[in-house]
Structures are given as C-alpha cells and as structure tokens.
Short mmCIF file of C-alpha atoms and ligand atoms in Angstrom, two decimals:
data_model
loop_
_atom_site.label_atom_id
_atom_site.label_comp_id
_atom_site.label_asym_id
_atom_site.label_seq_id
_atom_site.Cartn_x
_atom_site.Cartn_y
_atom_site.Cartn_z
CA UNK N 1 -21.99 17.68 3.87
CA UNK N 2 -22.48 14.30 5.59
CA UNK N 3 -24.64 14.66 8.47
CA UNK N 4 -23.27 12.62 11.48
CA UNK N 5 -24.56 9.15 11.47
CA UNK N 6 -27.26 8.46 14.17
CA UNK N 7 -27.61 4.65 14.65
CA UNK N 8 -31.17 3.75 14.78
CA UNK N 9 -32.09 0.91 16.86
CA UNK N 10 -30.39 -1.51 14.73
CA UNK N 11 -28.13 -3.99 16.20
CA UNK N 12 -24.70 -5.11 14.42
CA UNK N 13 -22.62 -8.10 15.21
CA UNK N 14 -19.62 -6.21 13.93
CA UNK N 15 -18.83 -2.37 13.32
CA UNK N 16 -15.71 -2.43 10.96
CA UNK N 17 -14.01 0.92 10.88
CA UNK N 18 -12.41 1.68 7.58
CA UNK N 19 -13.48 0.28 3.94
CA UNK N 20 -9.91 -0.38 2.45
CA UNK N 21 -8.72 -4.03 1.92
CA UNK N 22 -8.54 -5.01 5.57
CA UNK N 23 -12.13 -3.77 6.52
CA UNK N 24 -13.90 -4.80 3.08
CA UNK N 25 -12.25 -8.37 3.16
CA UNK N 26 -13.49 -8.85 6.96
CA UNK N 27 -16.95 -7.38 6.03
CA UNK N 28 -17.38 -9.85 3.30
CA UNK N 29 -16.06 -12.82 5.15
CA UNK N 30 -18.03 -12.34 8.38
CA UNK N 31 -21.14 -11.75 6.25
CA UNK N 32 -20.93 -14.34 3.72
CA UNK N 33 -19.41 -17.25 6.06
CA UNK N 34 -20.93 -16.27 9.36
CA UNK N 35 -24.29 -14.59 8.41
CA UNK N 36 -23.25 -11.73 10.51
CA UNK N 37 -24.67 -8.35 10.55
CA UNK N 38 -22.05 -5.76 9.61
CA UNK N 39 -22.07 -2.00 9.73
CA UNK N 40 -18.78 -0.81 7.65
CA UNK N 41 -17.96 2.84 8.06
CA UNK N 42 -15.32 5.08 6.43
CA UNK N 43 -14.52 8.65 7.03
CA UNK N 44 -13.71 9.29 3.58
CA UNK N 45 -16.46 9.58 1.04
CA UNK N 46 -15.94 6.48 -0.72
CA UNK N 47 -14.90 2.61 -0.16
CA UNK N 48 -11.61 1.14 -1.26
CA UNK N 49 -9.27 2.67 1.28
CA UNK N 50 -6.14 4.03 -0.60
CA UNK N 51 -6.81 1.82 -3.42
CA UNK N 52 -9.89 3.73 -4.57
CA UNK N 53 -9.92 4.64 -8.29
CA UNK N 54 -12.64 6.30 -10.23
CA UNK N 55 -12.99 7.97 -13.70
CA UNK N 56 -12.09 11.80 -13.85
CA UNK N 57 -13.91 14.51 -15.61
CA UNK N 58 -12.08 13.66 -18.80
CA UNK N 59 -13.10 9.93 -18.24
CA UNK N 60 -9.63 8.36 -17.17
CA UNK N 61 -9.70 5.94 -14.70
CA UNK N 62 -7.01 7.11 -12.03
CA UNK N 63 -6.06 6.15 -8.53
CA UNK N 64 -7.04 9.15 -6.18
CA UNK N 65 -4.21 7.97 -3.82
CA UNK N 66 -1.30 7.34 -6.20
CA UNK N 67 -0.71 4.25 -8.34
CA UNK N 68 -1.74 0.83 -6.88
CA UNK N 69 -0.22 -1.99 -8.81
CA UNK N 70 -1.24 -5.60 -7.58
CA UNK N 71 1.40 -8.26 -7.23
CA UNK N 72 1.46 -11.27 -5.22
CA UNK N 73 3.08 -14.66 -4.72
CA UNK N 74 -0.07 -15.98 -2.77
CA UNK N 75 -2.51 -18.43 -4.75
CA UNK N 76 -4.81 -17.82 -1.90
CA UNK N 77 -4.90 -14.15 -2.00
CA UNK N 78 -5.46 -14.26 -6.04
CA UNK N 79 -8.15 -17.01 -5.57
CA UNK N 80 -10.13 -15.11 -2.97
CA UNK N 81 -10.00 -11.71 -5.04
CA UNK N 82 -10.85 -13.44 -8.17
CA UNK N 83 -14.39 -13.92 -6.77
CA UNK N 84 -14.79 -10.30 -7.21
CA UNK N 85 -12.86 -9.32 -10.22
CA UNK N 86 -11.39 -10.48 -13.37
CA UNK N 87 -7.76 -9.45 -14.10
CA UNK N 88 -5.88 -7.57 -16.89
CA UNK N 89 -2.42 -9.01 -17.28
CA UNK N 90 0.08 -6.22 -16.31
CA UNK N 91 3.76 -6.26 -15.64
CA UNK N 92 4.99 -3.05 -14.03
CA UNK N 93 8.04 -1.21 -15.43
CA UNK N 94 9.51 1.67 -13.85
CA UNK N 95 12.17 4.17 -15.05
CA UNK N 96 14.47 6.47 -13.18
CA UNK N 97 15.82 9.78 -14.39
CA UNK N 98 19.31 9.73 -13.58
CA UNK N 99 22.18 11.95 -15.10
CA UNK N 100 19.65 13.09 -17.73
CA UNK N 101 18.89 9.32 -18.64
CA UNK N 102 16.11 7.18 -18.32
CA UNK N 103 17.23 3.97 -16.93
CA UNK N 104 15.34 0.95 -15.53
CA UNK N 105 15.22 0.67 -11.70
CA UNK N 106 15.40 -1.89 -10.03
CA UNK N 107 19.11 -1.64 -11.08
CA UNK N 108 19.99 -4.40 -13.74
CA UNK N 109 22.39 -4.90 -16.52
CA UNK N 110 20.65 -2.38 -18.73
CA UNK N 111 21.00 0.15 -15.98
CA UNK N 112 24.76 -0.25 -15.82
CA UNK N 113 25.25 -0.24 -19.52
CA UNK N 114 23.20 2.78 -20.11
CA UNK N 115 24.45 4.91 -17.22
CA UNK N 116 28.05 4.18 -17.58
CA UNK N 117 28.36 3.49 -21.18
CA UNK N 118 29.54 -0.16 -20.50
CA UNK N 119 28.84 -3.26 -22.64
CA UNK N 120 28.23 -5.93 -20.13
CA UNK N 121 27.05 -9.08 -22.05
CA UNK N 122 26.08 -11.51 -19.35
CA UNK N 123 24.83 -11.94 -15.92
CA UNK N 124 28.19 -12.88 -14.74
CA UNK N 125 29.94 -9.74 -16.21
CA UNK N 126 27.17 -7.82 -14.49
CA UNK N 127 27.91 -9.51 -11.33
CA UNK N 128 31.46 -9.10 -11.23
CA UNK N 129 31.06 -5.48 -12.14
CA UNK N 130 28.59 -4.83 -9.20
CA UNK N 131 31.08 -6.83 -6.91
CA UNK N 132 33.76 -4.43 -7.86
CA UNK N 133 31.79 -1.51 -6.65
CA UNK N 134 29.68 -2.98 -3.64
CA UNK N 135 31.01 -2.00 -0.36
CA UNK N 136 30.27 -5.10 1.94
CA UNK N 137 28.65 -3.96 5.26
CA UNK N 138 29.17 -6.74 8.04
CA UNK N 139 25.88 -6.21 9.79
CA UNK N 140 23.02 -4.81 7.51
CA UNK N 141 20.78 -2.90 9.76
CA UNK N 142 19.77 0.07 7.83
CA UNK N 143 18.42 1.08 4.39
CA UNK N 144 21.55 2.51 3.63
CA UNK N 145 23.54 -0.53 4.55
CA UNK N 146 21.27 -2.74 2.28
CA UNK N 147 22.12 -0.43 -0.86
CA UNK N 148 25.70 0.18 -0.26
CA UNK N 149 26.30 -3.36 0.29
CA UNK N 150 24.77 -4.24 -2.81
CA UNK N 151 25.85 -1.55 -5.47
CA UNK N 152 28.37 0.70 -3.51
CA UNK N 153 28.22 4.54 -2.88
CA UNK N 154 27.66 6.08 -6.24
CA UNK N 155 24.81 3.94 -7.29
CA UNK N 156 23.32 4.33 -3.75
CA UNK N 157 23.56 8.05 -4.12
CA UNK N 158 22.16 8.22 -7.65
CA UNK N 159 19.13 6.15 -7.15
CA UNK N 160 18.28 5.81 -3.23
CA UNK N 161 19.72 8.59 -1.08
CA UNK N 162 17.83 11.41 -2.57
CA UNK N 163 14.60 9.53 -3.46
CA UNK N 164 14.57 8.06 0.26
CA UNK N 165 15.18 11.66 1.89
CA UNK N 166 12.27 12.98 0.05
CA UNK N 167 9.92 10.03 0.42
CA UNK N 168 10.57 9.55 4.01
CA UNK N 169 11.92 13.02 5.46
CA UNK N 170 14.70 10.76 6.74
CA UNK N 171 18.18 9.59 5.44
CA UNK N 172 18.35 5.73 4.68
CA UNK N 173 20.61 5.49 7.56
CA UNK N 174 17.93 6.32 9.85
CA UNK N 175 15.30 3.63 8.17
CA UNK N 176 15.06 -0.07 9.12
CA UNK N 177 16.60 -2.25 6.32
CA UNK N 178 12.92 -3.51 5.13
CA UNK N 179 12.44 -0.52 3.37
CA UNK N 180 15.03 -0.29 0.59
CA UNK N 181 15.20 -4.16 0.78
CA UNK N 182 11.91 -4.05 -1.25
CA UNK N 183 13.93 -3.21 -4.26
CA UNK N 184 16.12 -6.11 -5.87
CA UNK N 185 19.59 -5.50 -7.58
CA UNK N 186 19.58 -7.63 -10.96
CA UNK N 187 22.25 -8.82 -12.94
CA UNK N 188 20.01 -9.85 -15.91
CA UNK N 189 17.98 -7.48 -18.32
CA UNK N 190 14.63 -8.07 -16.39
CA UNK N 191 13.33 -4.74 -15.99
CA UNK N 192 10.06 -5.54 -14.32
CA UNK N 193 9.39 -3.90 -10.94
CA UNK N 194 8.44 -7.11 -9.30
CA UNK N 195 9.32 -10.60 -9.57
CA UNK N 196 5.97 -11.94 -8.18
CA UNK N 197 4.41 -14.99 -9.83
CA UNK N 198 1.03 -13.03 -10.38
CA UNK N 199 0.99 -9.41 -11.82
CA UNK N 200 -2.24 -7.92 -12.76
CA UNK N 201 -4.75 -5.12 -12.50
CA UNK N 202 -8.31 -5.64 -11.61
CA UNK N 203 -10.22 -5.45 -14.93
CA UNK N 204 -12.66 -2.81 -14.34
CA UNK N 205 -10.71 -1.17 -11.35
CA UNK N 206 -10.50 -1.59 -7.68
CA UNK N 207 -13.55 0.06 -6.63
CA UNK N 208 -15.54 -2.03 -8.80
CA UNK N 209 -13.86 -4.96 -7.24
CA UNK N 210 -14.68 -3.40 -3.70
CA UNK N 211 -18.18 -2.76 -4.56
CA UNK N 212 -18.91 -6.65 -5.35
CA UNK N 213 -16.96 -7.60 -2.26
CA UNK N 214 -19.24 -5.54 -0.12
CA UNK N 215 -22.40 -6.27 -2.11
CA UNK N 216 -24.43 -8.33 0.61
CA UNK N 217 -27.66 -7.34 2.31
CA UNK N 218 -25.92 -8.26 5.40
CA UNK N 219 -23.51 -5.13 4.94
CA UNK N 220 -24.58 -1.88 5.58
CA UNK N 221 -21.96 0.74 4.28
CA UNK N 222 -21.88 4.08 5.70
CA UNK N 223 -19.14 6.57 4.15
CA UNK N 224 -18.32 9.82 5.30
CA UNK N 225 -18.55 8.75 9.00
CA UNK N 226 -15.76 8.79 11.49
CA UNK N 227 -15.57 6.21 14.17
CA UNK N 228 -15.04 8.99 16.66
CA UNK N 229 -18.63 10.41 15.95
CA UNK N 230 -20.49 7.06 16.17
CA UNK N 231 -18.19 4.91 18.53
CA UNK N 232 -20.75 5.39 21.56
CA UNK N 233 -23.91 5.24 19.66
CA UNK N 234 -23.48 2.09 17.48
CA UNK N 235 -24.74 -1.18 19.03
CA UNK N 236 -22.37 -3.85 17.88
CA UNK N 237 -20.76 -6.90 19.68
CA UNK N 238 -17.48 -6.45 18.19
CA UNK N 239 -15.34 -3.77 16.37
CA UNK N 240 -12.96 -4.41 13.78
CA UNK N 241 -10.65 -1.25 13.55
CA UNK N 242 -8.55 -0.68 10.43
CA UNK N 243 -7.49 3.14 11.29
CA UNK N 244 -4.45 4.41 13.04
CA UNK N 245 -3.85 2.51 16.17
CA UNK N 246 -2.48 5.59 18.06
CA UNK N 247 -5.76 7.57 17.16
CA UNK N 248 -7.97 4.81 18.63
CA UNK N 249 -6.41 5.13 21.93
CA UNK N 250 -6.49 9.10 21.96
CA UNK N 251 -2.51 9.27 21.18
CA UNK N 252 -1.96 8.68 24.92
CA UNK N 253 1.58 7.53 24.45
CA UNK N 254 2.23 10.30 21.86
CA UNK N 255 1.83 10.36 18.02
CA UNK N 256 3.03 7.53 16.05
CA UNK N 257 4.70 9.13 12.89
CA UNK N 258 2.87 8.23 9.51
CA UNK N 259 4.41 9.71 6.22
CA UNK N 260 1.91 11.29 4.04
CA UNK N 261 1.63 12.34 0.45
CA UNK N 262 0.35 15.30 -1.59
CA UNK N 263 -1.05 14.14 -4.96
CA UNK N 264 -1.16 16.45 -8.01
CA UNK N 265 -3.38 14.88 -10.61
CA UNK N 266 -3.25 16.37 -14.03
CA UNK N 267 -4.92 15.72 -17.32
CA UNK N 268 -2.78 16.38 -20.39
CA UNK N 269 -3.92 17.03 -23.60
CA UNK N 270 -1.73 14.60 -25.24
CA UNK N 271 -2.16 10.72 -25.89
CA UNK N 272 0.75 9.69 -23.92
CA UNK N 273 3.09 11.50 -21.34
CA UNK N 274 5.91 8.99 -20.82
CA UNK N 275 7.14 5.62 -21.91
CA UNK N 276 6.03 3.41 -18.79
CA UNK N 277 3.58 3.77 -16.03
CA UNK N 278 5.86 5.36 -13.22
CA UNK N 279 9.21 7.42 -13.67
CA UNK N 280 11.06 8.09 -10.56
CA UNK N 281 12.97 11.27 -9.97
CA UNK N 282 15.83 10.65 -7.12
CA UNK N 283 17.45 13.84 -7.41
CA UNK N 284 16.77 16.20 -4.37
CA UNK N 285 16.86 19.03 -6.66
CA UNK N 286 13.08 17.99 -7.77
CA UNK N 287 10.54 18.18 -5.16
CA UNK N 288 8.51 15.21 -6.20
CA UNK N 289 9.36 11.52 -6.05
CA UNK N 290 7.55 10.27 -9.11
CA UNK N 291 5.04 10.53 -11.90
CA UNK N 292 2.47 7.97 -12.68
CA UNK N 293 0.42 7.66 -15.83
CA UNK N 294 -2.63 5.60 -15.48
CA UNK N 295 -3.20 4.45 -19.03
CA UNK N 296 -0.28 2.03 -19.01
CA UNK N 297 -1.97 0.32 -15.92
CA UNK N 298 -5.53 0.00 -17.12
CA UNK N 299 -4.86 -0.22 -21.07
CA UNK N 300 -7.48 2.72 -21.30
CA UNK N 301 -7.52 4.20 -24.81
CA UNK N 302 -8.11 8.00 -25.05
CA UNK N 303 -6.72 11.14 -26.81
CA UNK N 304 -5.84 12.60 -23.32
CA UNK N 305 -3.82 11.18 -20.46
CA UNK N 306 -3.86 11.69 -16.55
CA UNK N 307 -0.80 11.87 -14.60
CA UNK N 308 0.03 12.34 -10.92
CA UNK N 309 2.88 13.85 -9.20
CA UNK N 310 3.64 12.70 -5.75
CA UNK N 311 5.00 15.22 -2.97
CA UNK N 312 5.84 13.63 0.14
CA UNK N 313 4.87 15.37 3.42
CA UNK N 314 4.84 15.05 7.20
CA UNK N 315 1.20 16.55 7.20
CA UNK N 316 -1.91 15.03 5.98
CA UNK N 317 -3.72 11.86 5.75
CA UNK N 318 -1.40 9.19 7.45
CA UNK N 319 -0.18 6.60 4.40
CA UNK N 320 3.10 5.03 5.43
CA UNK N 321 4.06 3.57 8.89
CA UNK N 322 7.64 4.65 9.15
CA UNK N 323 9.82 1.55 9.65
CA UNK N 324 12.48 2.42 12.37
CA UNK N 325 13.21 1.00 15.67
CA UNK N 326 11.71 3.79 17.88
CA UNK N 327 8.60 4.05 16.02
CA UNK N 328 8.34 0.06 16.45
CA UNK N 329 8.97 0.39 20.17
CA UNK N 330 6.04 2.86 20.35
CA UNK N 331 3.84 0.97 18.40
CA UNK N 332 4.43 -1.88 20.86
CA UNK N 333 3.10 0.00 23.54
CA UNK N 334 -0.06 0.61 21.78
CA UNK N 335 -0.49 -3.10 20.65
CA UNK N 336 -0.14 -4.13 24.42
CA UNK N 337 -3.04 -1.83 24.83
CA UNK N 338 -4.89 -3.37 21.88
CA UNK N 339 -4.24 -6.88 23.08
CA UNK N 340 -5.82 -6.04 26.57
CA UNK N 341 -8.86 -4.34 24.65
CA UNK N 342 -11.69 -7.12 24.62
CA UNK N 343 -13.87 -7.25 21.45
CA UNK N 344 -11.58 -4.96 19.29
CA UNK N 345 -9.80 -6.50 16.53
CA UNK N 346 -6.94 -4.36 15.21
CA UNK N 347 -6.11 -5.11 11.56
CA UNK N 348 -4.72 -3.48 8.32
CA UNK N 349 -1.61 -1.18 7.61
CA UNK N 350 -2.35 1.49 9.96
CA UNK N 351 -3.76 -0.46 12.88
CA UNK N 352 -0.80 -2.94 12.99
CA UNK N 353 1.68 -0.19 11.82
CA UNK N 354 3.10 -2.50 9.09
CA UNK N 355 4.40 -1.22 5.73
CA UNK N 356 2.48 -3.86 3.90
CA UNK N 357 1.37 -4.19 0.07
CA UNK N 358 -2.25 -4.76 -0.91
CA UNK N 359 -2.02 -8.51 -0.90
CA UNK N 360 -0.37 -9.01 2.41
CA UNK N 361 -3.22 -6.91 3.99
CA UNK N 362 -5.61 -9.21 2.21
CA UNK N 363 -3.74 -12.17 3.86
CA UNK N 364 -3.82 -10.55 7.16
CA UNK N 365 -7.53 -10.11 6.94
CA UNK N 366 -8.23 -13.62 5.84
CA UNK N 367 -5.82 -14.77 8.66
CA UNK N 368 -7.91 -12.77 11.08
CA UNK N 369 -11.08 -14.20 9.72
CA UNK N 370 -9.57 -17.58 10.06
CA UNK N 371 -8.83 -16.93 13.85
CA UNK N 372 -12.43 -15.28 14.76
CA UNK N 373 -13.84 -18.44 12.75
CA UNK N 374 -11.95 -20.98 15.07
CA UNK N 375 -13.06 -19.05 18.03
CA UNK N 376 -16.25 -19.40 17.02
CA UNK N 377 -16.20 -22.95 16.42
CA UNK N 378 -14.70 -23.59 19.71
CA UNK N 379 -17.26 -21.69 21.58
CA UNK N 380 -20.28 -23.16 19.61
CA UNK N 381 -19.11 -26.34 18.41
CA UNK N 382 -22.90 -27.75 18.07
CA UNK N 383 -24.43 -24.66 16.53
CA UNK N 384 -21.60 -24.52 13.89
CA UNK N 385 -21.87 -28.28 13.15
CA UNK N 386 -25.56 -27.79 12.83
CA UNK N 387 -25.25 -25.20 10.09
P1 LIG F 401 -6.23 1.65 4.09
O1 LIG F 401 -6.55 1.31 2.44
O2 LIG F 401 -5.54 3.08 4.48
O3 LIG F 401 -7.85 1.77 4.75
C1 LIG F 401 -7.98 2.31 5.93
C2 LIG F 401 -9.38 3.06 5.88
O4 LIG F 401 -9.74 3.35 7.15
C3 LIG F 401 -9.23 4.35 5.21
O5 LIG F 401 -10.08 4.48 4.17
C4 LIG F 401 -9.73 5.47 6.36
O6 LIG F 401 -10.08 6.67 5.66
C5 LIG F 401 -10.50 4.66 7.03
N1 LIG F 401 -10.37 5.00 8.46
C6 LIG F 401 -9.12 5.57 9.35
N2 LIG F 401 -9.50 6.07 10.52
C7 LIG F 401 -11.11 5.92 10.57
C8 LIG F 401 -11.84 6.43 11.35
N3 LIG F 401 -11.64 6.99 12.63
N4 LIG F 401 -13.32 6.42 11.17
C9 LIG F 401 -13.64 5.85 9.87
N5 LIG F 401 -12.59 5.44 8.67
C10 LIG F 401 -11.45 5.55 9.17
N6 LIG F 401 0.33 -1.69 -2.27
C11 LIG F 401 0.39 -2.63 -3.33
O7 LIG F 401 0.27 -3.67 -3.04
N7 LIG F 401 1.00 -2.05 -4.57
C12 LIG F 401 1.15 -0.90 -4.83
O8 LIG F 401 1.44 -0.44 -6.01
C13 LIG F 401 0.86 0.06 -3.79
N8 LIG F 401 0.99 1.41 -3.81
C14 LIG F 401 0.84 2.32 -2.95
C15 LIG F 401 0.84 3.77 -3.35
C16 LIG F 401 0.53 4.64 -2.26
C17 LIG F 401 0.89 6.00 -2.79
C18 LIG F 401 0.35 4.36 -0.70
C19 LIG F 401 -0.19 5.15 0.15
C20 LIG F 401 0.32 2.92 -0.79
C21 LIG F 401 0.35 1.88 -1.77
N9 LIG F 401 0.20 0.55 -1.48
C22 LIG F 401 0.40 -0.40 -2.43
C23 LIG F 401 -0.35 -0.03 -0.14
C24 LIG F 401 -1.74 -0.15 -0.02
O9 LIG F 401 -2.37 1.00 -0.22
C25 LIG F 401 -2.10 -0.80 1.46
O10 LIG F 401 -1.54 -2.08 1.46
C26 LIG F 401 -3.58 -0.99 1.54
O11 LIG F 401 -4.20 0.05 0.99
C27 LIG F 401 -3.88 -1.06 3.03
O12 LIG F 401 -5.30 -1.31 3.28
P2 LIG F 401 -5.73 -0.88 4.66
O13 LIG F 401 -7.27 -1.47 4.62
O14 LIG F 401 -4.95 -1.56 5.72
O15 LIG F 401 -5.91 0.44 4.88
N1 LIG F 402 13.71 3.72 -3.33
C1 LIG F 402 14.43 4.79 -3.87
N2 LIG F 402 14.59 4.82 -5.06
C2 LIG F 402 13.66 4.10 -6.09
C3 LIG F 402 12.88 3.44 -5.71
C4 LIG F 402 12.67 3.15 -4.45
O1 LIG F 402 15.31 5.03 -3.10
O2 LIG F 402 13.91 4.65 -7.34
C5 LIG F 402 13.53 3.33 -2.03
C6 LIG F 402 12.65 4.27 -1.29
O3 LIG F 402 12.90 4.65 0.14
C7 LIG F 402 11.42 3.55 -1.31
C8 LIG F 402 11.82 2.28 -1.00
O4 LIG F 402 12.80 2.05 -1.71
O5 LIG F 402 10.50 4.17 0.01
C9 LIG F 402 10.75 1.13 -1.51
O6 LIG F 402 10.19 1.53 -2.74
P1 LIG F 402 8.84 1.23 -3.15
O7 LIG F 402 8.70 1.39 -4.68
O8 LIG F 402 8.70 -0.56 -2.79
O9 LIG F 402 8.09 1.95 -2.20
P2 LIG F 402 6.18 2.21 -2.45
O10 LIG F 402 6.00 3.46 -3.18
O11 LIG F 402 5.74 1.02 -3.00
O12 LIG F 402 5.96 2.26 -0.90
#
C-alpha cells in the first residue's frame, strides 16, 4: 500500500496532477524549457494515464485500459513525440460482426458487397447505392441524424444503434453528432479505420515513451498519490490539473457524467485469436462492444495471445466525457469556476470535458505550454532574453 505522500520542505514551481498525456507533456516542457521544478503525481500506481501498457505474466505487451492506436494529421505532434520514441508503422483495421459476417467498419464498398451480396465495382456505384438508402436529414444535430443521413435506417441499426447504446448507455438520438461523426462512410475499398496522414505505434510501447518524457532530474514523479490527500501540503506556485473538473470543485454543481468501461483481459493458448486488431460487436444481444488483440498492434511474436473484452459501464473510473448539450452546459459552469481560479490550469480530456484523442491532448498540452511561455516572456522580458 502506498502511504500518503507527505511533502517534505521541498518547493516546486508546478504541481501537476495526472501523469497521462496532458500532465506528462506539460511536465516535460516546463522542466526542459523553463528549468521548472515539477512534482508530477498520479493516483494510479503508474504513469501514462489511459495509454499505459505493460507486459503481462505471459510477456505479452497489452494496454491496461483498452487498445490505444496513435494517429494524427499534426506534424507538430509527431515531431514532438518523436523525441521520446521511435515508431512502428501500423494501420488500424477493424471488422464488425454483423448478420454472422465479419465486415469492414467504417462501412465501405466491401462492407456493402459482403453484407448484401452485391457486386458494386466502382466508387460511383457504391455512392449511388448509398444515396438510394440514405434518408436525408435537414438539420443534423444528433449521432442518429449523422448516420441515417449517410446510410439510412437499416445500416444504422446494424452497425451503430446497438453499439452506441451499449457504449454510452444512451440512444444515438440523445448524443451530440460529434460521436458518430468520428466514423466516415466510404465508397472505395479502403478498410483502414483512420484516414490520418500519420498512423503508427510507439516502437517499444507507450509506457516506455512516457518514461523518457519525464526522465528529467527536475521532474519528481509520485504515483499512487491522490491530489485530494496532498493539495494542502505541497508547496507549489502553480497547479496543473488533468483530472475530472467536477471533482476538483467538490462536485458543487452536481456530477458531470463520464462513461466508464470494465476490461476483461484474457491470455489464450493460441497464436492468433482474430484476423484484425479489433472486432466490433454492434448487436445488443452481446454484452461487450469489442474484442482487441494486441499482437496486431505491436507486432509481437509469441505462441500465446492476449485479448481484451470491453464492457461499458456507468460506474468506475471516468474514461469518456459524454457529449450532449446538457452535459456541456454543466461543464460550462465548472469552466467558469476554473477560469476564476488563479494559479490553476485545467488541461486534458477529463478537465476540459472533451472527447479528444491522444494527439489532440498532446496538441492541447503544447498549446497550454505556449500560453504559459508567452505569459512568462511578457512578465520577465529581460530575464528571459538573458537566458
Ligand atoms: P488521462 O490519460 O485520463 O490521464 C489523467 C490522469 O489523471 C489519470 O492517470 C488519472 O489517474 C489522473 N488523476 C485524475 N484525478 C487525479 C487526482 N485527483 N489525483 C491524482 N491523479 C489523478 N485515443 C487515441 O488517440 N487513440 C485510441 O485508439 C484511443 N483509444 C482509447 C480507448 C479507450 C478505452 C479510452 C478510454 C480512450 C482512448 N483514447 C484513444 C483516448 C485517450 O485515452 C485520451 O485522449 C488520453 O489518454 C487523454 O490523456 P489525458 O492526460 O487527458 O487523460
Ligand atoms: N460506433 C458504432 N459502431 C461501430 C463503431 C463506432 O456505433 O462499429 C459509434 C459509437 O457510438 C462510438 C462512436 O461511433 O462510440 C465513435 O467510435 P470510435 O471508434 O471513434 O470510438 P472510440 O472507441 O475511439 O472512443
């Protein structure tokens, strides 16, 4: 058991709460660029946040909090992270089990041909076919509208309705359009899950990348430490907080909803379990949403394999902010409090209540650093110029 952290007489420039992407990037920037003394804490027993990976007992590198695939269009983010890792080229492919068939998701021409026994040969034929099924929606507001508008009712029900109800505990009609807008519809046979210009996995895993990022004598890392237990004890000029924003303010306006997941990790005595890294199970008759097999992501070779079943849940660690107007309105109230709180910066997926991917969080953290840097330059023009 971790004893509560008692700050000795050390002073820090920054206390950073949360050692995921948001907290670790800021710790790295502030220490390496400003020479700041940073205390980086996380209540989990490790760094890396949700991207944490580790070898299990069988030696298979798996992701403790479900599969994390890196993809981005931002050269700045790639250049930044490339200081701490090499990359393994990897293009993510996902299949969905629908009507007993494993078909590509996002829906593409192959999906249509396989599912409906068609022989669509060109993009144009696929576009015409989808247009014949699509049910145009005048004003696209919800996650249901997005899909119905693009592919019509039947494909919506087969691929999206059940999966979304399971994943979010809400019907797609109750969720902001941004949720299902993440998934394109294609008329070609491109079966990659992402279309980004850069798609790759950190060569030795995420945790190794994080370890390099925070490897600086100015950064003191303490895991197994909750902000709640040390907030009055640590002597720091600034706080950077990457945990849930409602929790920071003692839930004073009520709880902000976050969706959670239960992960069932299994190691199987076979070389391969499924043909691609992730298979989605959109049917509501199946309690989990997807099964992921890590060896596809990492390229690891072994006679056994590790897979993870994901069971969405209302209870548990907060993983997903839930994008819908009433939640956004509640977040805005907390955000107003945050804006009025001096010397605390709120950054990251939980603190800014944004359904962001890893690269977007890195981008957000780098932008936060630039703002801190600009402010510092404005306040100390001569000191900075003399450095
Ligand atoms: P987090 O990683 O959540 O880090 C916040 C940290 O703060 C946590 O470690 C937490 O323990 C700590 N903390 C909170 N409160 C306290 C406190 N009071 N005291 C101390 N510590 C505290 N993104 C992609 O780009 N590609 C993917 O394939 C992908 N897959 C995902 C799959 C799943 C199942 C999930 C849940 C997310 C996925 N994401 C993916 C999103 C990705 O995980 C996030 O964008 C990213 O991890 C957010 O980083 P963060 O630093 O904001 O938050
Ligand atoms: N989705 C779906 N069926 C699928 C894949 C995705 O209904 O087969 C919906 C679901 O609501 C999901 C959203 O699209 O939450 C976004 O999917 P994505 O894979 O981007 O979610 P992530 O797991 O990355 O958060």
